[in-house]
PDB file of C-alpha atoms in Angstrom:
ATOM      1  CA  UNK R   1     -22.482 -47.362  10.994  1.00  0.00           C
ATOM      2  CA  UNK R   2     -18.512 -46.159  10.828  1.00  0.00           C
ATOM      3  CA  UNK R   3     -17.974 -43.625  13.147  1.00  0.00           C
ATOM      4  CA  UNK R   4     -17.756 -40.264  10.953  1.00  0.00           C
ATOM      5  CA  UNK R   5     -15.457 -37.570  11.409  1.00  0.00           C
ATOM      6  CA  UNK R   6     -17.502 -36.299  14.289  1.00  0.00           C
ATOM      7  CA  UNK R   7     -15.692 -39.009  16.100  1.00  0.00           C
ATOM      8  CA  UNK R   8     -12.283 -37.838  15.515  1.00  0.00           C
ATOM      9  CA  UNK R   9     -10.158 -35.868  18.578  1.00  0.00           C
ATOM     10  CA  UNK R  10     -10.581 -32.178  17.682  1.00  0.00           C
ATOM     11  CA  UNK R  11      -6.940 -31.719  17.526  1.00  0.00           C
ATOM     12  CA  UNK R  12      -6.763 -34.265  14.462  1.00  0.00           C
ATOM     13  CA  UNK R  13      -9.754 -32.780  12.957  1.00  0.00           C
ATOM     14  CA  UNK R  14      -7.921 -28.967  13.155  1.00  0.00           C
ATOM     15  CA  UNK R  15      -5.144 -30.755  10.943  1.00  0.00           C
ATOM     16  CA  UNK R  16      -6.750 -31.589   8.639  1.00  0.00           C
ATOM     17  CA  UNK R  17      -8.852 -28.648   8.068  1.00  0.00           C
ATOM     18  CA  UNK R  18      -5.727 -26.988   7.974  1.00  0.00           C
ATOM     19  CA  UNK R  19      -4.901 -28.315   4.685  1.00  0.00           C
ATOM     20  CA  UNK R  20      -7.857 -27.299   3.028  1.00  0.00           C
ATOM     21  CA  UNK R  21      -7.678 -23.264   0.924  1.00  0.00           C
ATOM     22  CA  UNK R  22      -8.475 -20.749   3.514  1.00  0.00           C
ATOM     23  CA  UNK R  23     -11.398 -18.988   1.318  1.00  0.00           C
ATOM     24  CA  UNK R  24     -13.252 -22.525   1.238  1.00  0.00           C
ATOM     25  CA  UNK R  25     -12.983 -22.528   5.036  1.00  0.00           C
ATOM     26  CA  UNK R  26     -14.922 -19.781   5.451  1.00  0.00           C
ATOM     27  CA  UNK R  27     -17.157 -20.383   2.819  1.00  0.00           C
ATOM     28  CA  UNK R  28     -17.656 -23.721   2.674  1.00  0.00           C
ATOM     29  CA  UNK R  29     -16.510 -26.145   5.472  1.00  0.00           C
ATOM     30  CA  UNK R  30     -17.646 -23.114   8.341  1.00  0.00           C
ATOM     31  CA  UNK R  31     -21.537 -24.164   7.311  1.00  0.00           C
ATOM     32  CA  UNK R  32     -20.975 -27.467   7.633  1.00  0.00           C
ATOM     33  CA  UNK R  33     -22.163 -27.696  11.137  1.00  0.00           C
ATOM     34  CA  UNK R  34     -21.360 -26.026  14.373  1.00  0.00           C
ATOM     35  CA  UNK R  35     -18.450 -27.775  15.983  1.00  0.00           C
ATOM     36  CA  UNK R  36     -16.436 -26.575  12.581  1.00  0.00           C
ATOM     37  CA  UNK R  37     -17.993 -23.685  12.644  1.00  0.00           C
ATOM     38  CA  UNK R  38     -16.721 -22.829  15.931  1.00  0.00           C
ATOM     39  CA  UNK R  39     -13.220 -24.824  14.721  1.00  0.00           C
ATOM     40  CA  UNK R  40     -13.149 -22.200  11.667  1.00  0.00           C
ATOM     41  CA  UNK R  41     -13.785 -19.260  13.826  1.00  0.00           C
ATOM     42  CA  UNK R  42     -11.290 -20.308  16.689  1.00  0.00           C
ATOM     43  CA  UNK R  43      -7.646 -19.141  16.644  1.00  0.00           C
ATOM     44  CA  UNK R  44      -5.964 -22.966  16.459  1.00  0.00           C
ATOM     45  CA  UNK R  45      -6.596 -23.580  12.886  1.00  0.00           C
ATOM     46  CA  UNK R  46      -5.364 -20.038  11.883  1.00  0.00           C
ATOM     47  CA  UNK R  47      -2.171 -20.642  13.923  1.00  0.00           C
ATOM     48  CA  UNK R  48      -1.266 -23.847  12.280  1.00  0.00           C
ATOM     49  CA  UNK R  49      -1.665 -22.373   8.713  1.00  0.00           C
ATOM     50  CA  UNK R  50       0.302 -19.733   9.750  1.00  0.00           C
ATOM     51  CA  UNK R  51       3.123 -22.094  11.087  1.00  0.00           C
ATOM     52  CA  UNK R  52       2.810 -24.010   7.907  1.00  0.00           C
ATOM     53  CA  UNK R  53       2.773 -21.036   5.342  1.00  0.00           C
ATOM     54  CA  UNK R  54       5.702 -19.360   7.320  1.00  0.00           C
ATOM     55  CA  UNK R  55       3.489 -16.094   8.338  1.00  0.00           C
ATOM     56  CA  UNK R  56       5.025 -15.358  12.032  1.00  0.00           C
ATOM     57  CA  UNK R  57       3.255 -13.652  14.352  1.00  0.00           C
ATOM     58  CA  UNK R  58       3.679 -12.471  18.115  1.00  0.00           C
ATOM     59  CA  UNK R  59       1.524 -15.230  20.073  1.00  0.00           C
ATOM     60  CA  UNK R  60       0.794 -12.717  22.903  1.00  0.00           C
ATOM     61  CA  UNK R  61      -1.130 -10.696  20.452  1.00  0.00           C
ATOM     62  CA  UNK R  62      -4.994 -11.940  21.008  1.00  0.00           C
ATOM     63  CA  UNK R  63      -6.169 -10.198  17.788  1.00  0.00           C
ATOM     64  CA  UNK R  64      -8.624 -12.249  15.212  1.00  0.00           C
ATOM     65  CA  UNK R  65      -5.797 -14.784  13.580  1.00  0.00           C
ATOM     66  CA  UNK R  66      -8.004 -15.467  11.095  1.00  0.00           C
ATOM     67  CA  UNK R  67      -8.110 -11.684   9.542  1.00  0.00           C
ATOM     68  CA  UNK R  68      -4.421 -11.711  10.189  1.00  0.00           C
ATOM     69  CA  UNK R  69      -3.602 -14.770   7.845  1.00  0.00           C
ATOM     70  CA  UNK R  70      -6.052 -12.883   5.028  1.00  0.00           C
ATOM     71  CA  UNK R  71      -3.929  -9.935   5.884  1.00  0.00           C
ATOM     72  CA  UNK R  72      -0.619 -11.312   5.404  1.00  0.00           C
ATOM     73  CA  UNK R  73      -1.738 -13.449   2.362  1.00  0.00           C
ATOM     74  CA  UNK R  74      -3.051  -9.966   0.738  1.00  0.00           C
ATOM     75  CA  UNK R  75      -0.627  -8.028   1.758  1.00  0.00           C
ATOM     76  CA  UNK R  76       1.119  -6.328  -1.631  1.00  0.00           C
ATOM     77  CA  UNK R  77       1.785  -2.432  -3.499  1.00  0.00           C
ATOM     78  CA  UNK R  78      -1.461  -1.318  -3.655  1.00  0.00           C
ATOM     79  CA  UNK R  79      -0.173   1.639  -5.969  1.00  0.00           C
ATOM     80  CA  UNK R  80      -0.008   0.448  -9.500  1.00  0.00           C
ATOM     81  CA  UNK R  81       2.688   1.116 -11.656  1.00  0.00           C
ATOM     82  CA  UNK R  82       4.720   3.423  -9.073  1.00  0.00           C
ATOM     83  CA  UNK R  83       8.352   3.554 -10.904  1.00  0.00           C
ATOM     84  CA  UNK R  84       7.305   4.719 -14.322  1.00  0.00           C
ATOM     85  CA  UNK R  85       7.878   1.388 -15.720  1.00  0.00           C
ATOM     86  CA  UNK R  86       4.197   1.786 -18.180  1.00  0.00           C
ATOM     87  CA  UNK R  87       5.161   5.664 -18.401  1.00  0.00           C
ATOM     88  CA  UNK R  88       2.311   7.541 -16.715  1.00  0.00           C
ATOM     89  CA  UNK R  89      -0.412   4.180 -16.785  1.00  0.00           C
ATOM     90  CA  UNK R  90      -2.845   3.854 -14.134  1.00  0.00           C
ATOM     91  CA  UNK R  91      -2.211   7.803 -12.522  1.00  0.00           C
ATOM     92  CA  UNK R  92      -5.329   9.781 -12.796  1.00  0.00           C
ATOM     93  CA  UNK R  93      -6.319  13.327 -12.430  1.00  0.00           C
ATOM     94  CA  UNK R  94      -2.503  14.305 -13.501  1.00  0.00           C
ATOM     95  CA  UNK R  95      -1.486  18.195 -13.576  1.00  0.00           C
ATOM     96  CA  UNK R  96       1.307  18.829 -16.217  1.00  0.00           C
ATOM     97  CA  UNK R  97       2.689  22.283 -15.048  1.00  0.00           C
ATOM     98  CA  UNK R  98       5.500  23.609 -17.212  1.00  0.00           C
ATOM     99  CA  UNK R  99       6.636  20.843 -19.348  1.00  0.00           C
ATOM    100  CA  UNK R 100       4.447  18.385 -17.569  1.00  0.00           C
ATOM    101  CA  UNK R 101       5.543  15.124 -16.059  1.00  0.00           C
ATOM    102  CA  UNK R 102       8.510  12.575 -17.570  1.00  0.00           C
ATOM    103  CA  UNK R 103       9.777   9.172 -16.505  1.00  0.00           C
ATOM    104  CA  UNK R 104      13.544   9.529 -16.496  1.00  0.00           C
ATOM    105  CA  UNK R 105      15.813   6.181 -15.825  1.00  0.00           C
ATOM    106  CA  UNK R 106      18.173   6.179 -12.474  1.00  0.00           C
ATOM    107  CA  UNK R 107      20.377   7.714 -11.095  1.00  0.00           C
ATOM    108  CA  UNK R 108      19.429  10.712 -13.917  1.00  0.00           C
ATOM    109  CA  UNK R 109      21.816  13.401 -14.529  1.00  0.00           C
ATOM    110  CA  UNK R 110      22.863  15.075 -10.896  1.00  0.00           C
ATOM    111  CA  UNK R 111      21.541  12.291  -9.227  1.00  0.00           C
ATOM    112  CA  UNK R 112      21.858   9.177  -6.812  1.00  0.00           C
ATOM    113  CA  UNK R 113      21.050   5.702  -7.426  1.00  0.00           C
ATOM    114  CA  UNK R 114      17.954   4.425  -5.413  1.00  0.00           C
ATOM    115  CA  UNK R 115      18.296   2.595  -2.166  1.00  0.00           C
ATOM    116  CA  UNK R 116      16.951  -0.402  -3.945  1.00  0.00           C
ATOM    117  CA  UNK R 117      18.424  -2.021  -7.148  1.00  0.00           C
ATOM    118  CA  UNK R 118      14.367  -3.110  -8.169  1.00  0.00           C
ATOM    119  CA  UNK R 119      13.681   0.604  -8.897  1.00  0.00           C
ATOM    120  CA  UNK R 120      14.694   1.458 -12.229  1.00  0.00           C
ATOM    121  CA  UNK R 121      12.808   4.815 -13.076  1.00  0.00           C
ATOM    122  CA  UNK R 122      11.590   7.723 -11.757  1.00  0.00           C
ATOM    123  CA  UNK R 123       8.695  10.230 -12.661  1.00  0.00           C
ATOM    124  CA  UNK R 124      10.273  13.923 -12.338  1.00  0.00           C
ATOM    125  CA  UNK R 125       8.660  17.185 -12.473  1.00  0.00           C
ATOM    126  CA  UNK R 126       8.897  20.505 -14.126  1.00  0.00           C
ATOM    127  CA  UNK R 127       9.003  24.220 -13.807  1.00  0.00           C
ATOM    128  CA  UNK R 128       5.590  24.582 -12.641  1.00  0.00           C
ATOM    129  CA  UNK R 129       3.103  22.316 -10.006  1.00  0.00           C
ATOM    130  CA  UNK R 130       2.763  18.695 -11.524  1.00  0.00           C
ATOM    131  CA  UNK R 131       0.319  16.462  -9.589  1.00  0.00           C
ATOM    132  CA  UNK R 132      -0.706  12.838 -10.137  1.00  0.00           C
ATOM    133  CA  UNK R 133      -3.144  11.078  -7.981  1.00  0.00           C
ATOM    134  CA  UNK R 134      -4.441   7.476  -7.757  1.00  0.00           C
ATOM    135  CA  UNK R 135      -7.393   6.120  -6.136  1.00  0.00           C
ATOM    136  CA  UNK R 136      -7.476   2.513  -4.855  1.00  0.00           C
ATOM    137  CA  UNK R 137     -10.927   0.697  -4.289  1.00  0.00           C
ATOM    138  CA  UNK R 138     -10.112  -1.595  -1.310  1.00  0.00           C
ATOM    139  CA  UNK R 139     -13.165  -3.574  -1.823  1.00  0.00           C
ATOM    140  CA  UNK R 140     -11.771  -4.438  -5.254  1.00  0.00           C
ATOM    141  CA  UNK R 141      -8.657  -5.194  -3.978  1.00  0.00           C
ATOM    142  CA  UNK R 142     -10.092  -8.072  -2.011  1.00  0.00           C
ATOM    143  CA  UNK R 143     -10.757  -6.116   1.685  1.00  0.00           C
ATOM    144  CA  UNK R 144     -13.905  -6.981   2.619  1.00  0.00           C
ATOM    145  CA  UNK R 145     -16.458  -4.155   4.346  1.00  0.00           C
ATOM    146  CA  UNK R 146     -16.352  -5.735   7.699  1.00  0.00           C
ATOM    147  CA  UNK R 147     -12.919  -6.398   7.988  1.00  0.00           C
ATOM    148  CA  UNK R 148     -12.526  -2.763   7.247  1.00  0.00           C
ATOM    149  CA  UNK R 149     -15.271  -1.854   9.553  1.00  0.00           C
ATOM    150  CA  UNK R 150     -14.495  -3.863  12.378  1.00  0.00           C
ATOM    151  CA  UNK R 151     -10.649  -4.566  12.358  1.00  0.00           C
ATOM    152  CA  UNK R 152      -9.742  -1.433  10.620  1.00  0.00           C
ATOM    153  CA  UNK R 153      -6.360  -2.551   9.626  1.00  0.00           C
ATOM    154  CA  UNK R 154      -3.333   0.345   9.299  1.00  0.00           C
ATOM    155  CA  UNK R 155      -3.097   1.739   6.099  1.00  0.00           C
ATOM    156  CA  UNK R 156       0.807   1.991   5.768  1.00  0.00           C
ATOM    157  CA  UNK R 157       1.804   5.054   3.069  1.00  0.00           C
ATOM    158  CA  UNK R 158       5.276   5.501   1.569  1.00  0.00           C
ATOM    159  CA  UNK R 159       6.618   7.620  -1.027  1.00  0.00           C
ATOM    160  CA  UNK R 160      10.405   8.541  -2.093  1.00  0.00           C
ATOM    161  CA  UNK R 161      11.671  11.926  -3.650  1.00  0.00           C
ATOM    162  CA  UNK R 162      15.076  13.526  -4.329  1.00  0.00           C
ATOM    163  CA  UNK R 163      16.325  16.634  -6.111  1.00  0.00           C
ATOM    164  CA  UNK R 164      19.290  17.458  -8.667  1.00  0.00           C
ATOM    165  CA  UNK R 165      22.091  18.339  -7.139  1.00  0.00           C
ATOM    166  CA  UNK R 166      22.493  21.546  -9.191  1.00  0.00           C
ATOM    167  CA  UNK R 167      18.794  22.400  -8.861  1.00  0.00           C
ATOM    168  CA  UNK R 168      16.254  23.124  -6.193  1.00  0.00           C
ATOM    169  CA  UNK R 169      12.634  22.352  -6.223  1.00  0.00           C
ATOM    170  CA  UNK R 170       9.548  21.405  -3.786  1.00  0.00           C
ATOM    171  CA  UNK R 171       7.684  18.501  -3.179  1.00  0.00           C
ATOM    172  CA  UNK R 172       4.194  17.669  -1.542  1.00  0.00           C
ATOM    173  CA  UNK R 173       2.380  14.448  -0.486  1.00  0.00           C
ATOM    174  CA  UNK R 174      -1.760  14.324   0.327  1.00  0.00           C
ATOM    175  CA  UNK R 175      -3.190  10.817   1.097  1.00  0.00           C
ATOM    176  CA  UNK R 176      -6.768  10.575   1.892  1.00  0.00           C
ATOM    177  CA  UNK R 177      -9.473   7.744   3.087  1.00  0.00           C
ATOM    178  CA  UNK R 178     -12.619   8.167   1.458  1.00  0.00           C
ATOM    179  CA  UNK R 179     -15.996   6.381   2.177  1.00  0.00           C
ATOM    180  CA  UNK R 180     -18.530   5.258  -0.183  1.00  0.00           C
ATOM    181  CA  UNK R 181     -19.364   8.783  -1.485  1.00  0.00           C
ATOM    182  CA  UNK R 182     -15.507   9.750  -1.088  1.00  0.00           C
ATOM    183  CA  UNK R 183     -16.436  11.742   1.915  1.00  0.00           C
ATOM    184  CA  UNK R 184     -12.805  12.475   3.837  1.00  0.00           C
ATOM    185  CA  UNK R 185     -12.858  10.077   6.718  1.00  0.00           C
ATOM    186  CA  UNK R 186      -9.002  10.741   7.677  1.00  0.00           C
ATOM    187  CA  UNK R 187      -6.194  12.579   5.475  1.00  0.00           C
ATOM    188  CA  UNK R 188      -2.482  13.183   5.931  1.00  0.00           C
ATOM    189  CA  UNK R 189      -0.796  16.286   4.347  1.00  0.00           C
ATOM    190  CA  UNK R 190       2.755  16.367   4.303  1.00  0.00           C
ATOM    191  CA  UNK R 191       4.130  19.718   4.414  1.00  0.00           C
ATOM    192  CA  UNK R 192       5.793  20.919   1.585  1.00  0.00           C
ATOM    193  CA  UNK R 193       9.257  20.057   1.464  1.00  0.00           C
ATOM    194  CA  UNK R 194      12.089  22.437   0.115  1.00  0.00           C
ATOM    195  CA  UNK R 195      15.035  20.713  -1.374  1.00  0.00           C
ATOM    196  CA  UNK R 196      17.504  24.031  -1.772  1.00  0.00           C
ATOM    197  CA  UNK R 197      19.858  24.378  -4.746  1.00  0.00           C
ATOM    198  CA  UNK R 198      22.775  22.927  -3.185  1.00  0.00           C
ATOM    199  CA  UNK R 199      21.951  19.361  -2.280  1.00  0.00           C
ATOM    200  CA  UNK R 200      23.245  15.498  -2.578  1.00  0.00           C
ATOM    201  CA  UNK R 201      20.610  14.359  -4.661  1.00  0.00           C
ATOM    202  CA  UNK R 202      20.239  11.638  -2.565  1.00  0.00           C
ATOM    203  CA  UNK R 203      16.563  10.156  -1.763  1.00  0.00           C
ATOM    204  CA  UNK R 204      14.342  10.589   1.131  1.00  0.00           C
ATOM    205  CA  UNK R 205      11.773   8.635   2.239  1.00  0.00           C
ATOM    206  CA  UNK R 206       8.336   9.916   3.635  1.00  0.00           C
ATOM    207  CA  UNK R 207       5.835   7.614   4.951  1.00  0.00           C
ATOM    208  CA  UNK R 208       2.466   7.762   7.316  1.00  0.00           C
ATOM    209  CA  UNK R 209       0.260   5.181   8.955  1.00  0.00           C
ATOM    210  CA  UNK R 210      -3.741   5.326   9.466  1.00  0.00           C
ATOM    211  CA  UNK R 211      -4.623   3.251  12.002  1.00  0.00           C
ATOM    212  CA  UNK R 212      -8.112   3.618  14.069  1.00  0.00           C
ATOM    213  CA  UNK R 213      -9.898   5.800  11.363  1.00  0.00           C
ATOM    214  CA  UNK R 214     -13.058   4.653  12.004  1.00  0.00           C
ATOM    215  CA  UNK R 215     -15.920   2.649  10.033  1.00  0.00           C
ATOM    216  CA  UNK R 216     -16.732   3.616   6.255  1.00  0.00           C
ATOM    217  CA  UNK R 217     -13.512   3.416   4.707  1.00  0.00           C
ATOM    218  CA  UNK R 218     -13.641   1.914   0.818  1.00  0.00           C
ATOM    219  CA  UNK R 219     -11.044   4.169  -1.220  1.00  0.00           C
ATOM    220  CA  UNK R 220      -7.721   5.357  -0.225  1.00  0.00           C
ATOM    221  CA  UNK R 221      -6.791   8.649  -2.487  1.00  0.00           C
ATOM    222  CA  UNK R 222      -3.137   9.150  -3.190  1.00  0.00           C
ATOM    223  CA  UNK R 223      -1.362  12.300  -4.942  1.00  0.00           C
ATOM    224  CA  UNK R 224       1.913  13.808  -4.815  1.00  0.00           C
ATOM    225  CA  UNK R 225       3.984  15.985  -6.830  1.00  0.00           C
ATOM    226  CA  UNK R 226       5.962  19.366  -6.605  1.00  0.00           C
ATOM    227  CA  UNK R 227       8.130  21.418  -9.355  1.00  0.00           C
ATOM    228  CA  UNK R 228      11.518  23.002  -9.480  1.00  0.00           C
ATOM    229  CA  UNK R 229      12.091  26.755  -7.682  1.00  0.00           C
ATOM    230  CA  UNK R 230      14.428  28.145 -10.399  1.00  0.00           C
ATOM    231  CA  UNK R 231      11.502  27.974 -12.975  1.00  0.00           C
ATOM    232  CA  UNK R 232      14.079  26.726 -16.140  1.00  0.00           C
ATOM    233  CA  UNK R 233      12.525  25.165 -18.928  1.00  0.00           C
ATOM    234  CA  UNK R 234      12.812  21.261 -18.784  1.00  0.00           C
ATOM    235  CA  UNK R 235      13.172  18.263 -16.107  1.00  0.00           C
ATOM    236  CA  UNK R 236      14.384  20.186 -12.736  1.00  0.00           C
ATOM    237  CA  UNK R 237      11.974  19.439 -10.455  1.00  0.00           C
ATOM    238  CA  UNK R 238      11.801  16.828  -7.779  1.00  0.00           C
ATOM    239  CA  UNK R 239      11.457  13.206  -8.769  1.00  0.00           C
ATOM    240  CA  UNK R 240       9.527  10.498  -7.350  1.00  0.00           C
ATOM    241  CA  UNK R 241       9.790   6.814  -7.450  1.00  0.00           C
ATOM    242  CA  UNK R 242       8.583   3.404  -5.374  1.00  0.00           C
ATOM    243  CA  UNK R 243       5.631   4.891  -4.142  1.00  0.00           C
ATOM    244  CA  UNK R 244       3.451   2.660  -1.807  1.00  0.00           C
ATOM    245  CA  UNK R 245       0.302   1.834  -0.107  1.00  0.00           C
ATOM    246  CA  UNK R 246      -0.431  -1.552   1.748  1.00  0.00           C
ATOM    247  CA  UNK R 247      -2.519  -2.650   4.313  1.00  0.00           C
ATOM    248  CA  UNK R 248      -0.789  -4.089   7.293  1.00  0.00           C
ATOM    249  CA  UNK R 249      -1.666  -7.472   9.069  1.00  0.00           C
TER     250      UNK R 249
END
């Protein structure tokens, strides 16, 4: 009989697994028998699809390549709609103090541009508390209970905010993990932030990172919000734009 693949030098046979979809690796070709099963699990194969997709990677760090190159595939916004570009689409559990939330376009009268020219819009408050909150199902976003389990990637949190220059107002973040029954397994609580009458308008970024939080995680809750301190009727409060939550390969 023709020698099979079997046959071939292991390095050869890495190559050309390499050019086969990552998902049917694991599902597929890693039950085809044990020496690609140990090939699929190993850390070569990952390295040379990472070479070939550009996804760099410090080679001293021993971690599971594998999750890493899932990681870095996935990696994207998990906040939907965070600039106010589908008005107030996707944010649950909203609080309208005062006149409630709007979506006003940059820089906004007594304002700053943003840092970035992809951010458009901003939500701003009012005169009284307005809150908006969204919760993200990781396991619906493609992250896997073990890899969330075992790995426990860091859960990287980001949010901007800026005043009016001619007005001053507060401004709070809360992010929580949740488990299955949306039990708190970690939160963050910023404190809340005074922006005083007489500022730059200029933004500020805010950001947090969950990292060894433990087994159970499967939602990540995320709110903020905050309202003017001169109570007038209208738009005065802070704004908020580009808000973010990824998880980090």
């Amino acid at each position: 009989p023709a020698p099979g693949m079997e046959s071939l030098p292991e390095a050869v046979l890495i190559r050309i697994l390499a050019s086969i979809p990552a998902v049917d690796l694991v599902l597929v070709c890693r039950l085809v028998c044990c020496q690609w099963k140990n090939l699929v699990d190993g850390a070569e194969l990952w390295i040379l699809k990472c070479q070939q997709e550009g996804i760099t990677r410090d080679e001293s760090d021993a971690e599971n390549w594998q999750n890493f190159y899932f990681l870095s595939k996935k990696r994207k916004n998990l906040i939907k709609n965070p600039c106010g570009e589908e008005d107030l689409e996707h944010w649950g559990e909203v609080e309208n103090g005062g006149d409630g939330w709007k979506i006003e376009e940059l820089p906004g009268d007594f304002g700053k541009e943003f840092p970035s020219e992809e951010v458009h819009k901003y939500f701003v408050t009012s005169y009284e508390w307005c809150r908006k909150a969204q919760v993200i199902d990781l396991r619906a976003e493609g992250y896997w209970e073990e890899l969330m389990d075992t790995t426990q990637p860091k859960i990287m949190v980001r949010d901007w905010y800026a005043g009016r220059r001619d007005a001053g107002c507060l401004y709070e973040l809360c992010v929580k993990l949740l488990s299955e029954n949306e039990d708190v397994l970690a939160e963050y609580k910023s404190e809340t932030v005074t922006i005083p009458q007489e500022n730059d308008g200029s933004w500020s970024e805010i950001s947090h990172t969950f990292s060894s939080y433990g087994p159970g995680v499967r939602f990540v809750r995320f709110e903020h919000g905050g309202q003017d301190t001169l109570f007038w009727k209208g738009w005065y409060g802070v704004r908020v734009t580009n808000s973010s939550v990824t998880v980090e390969p």
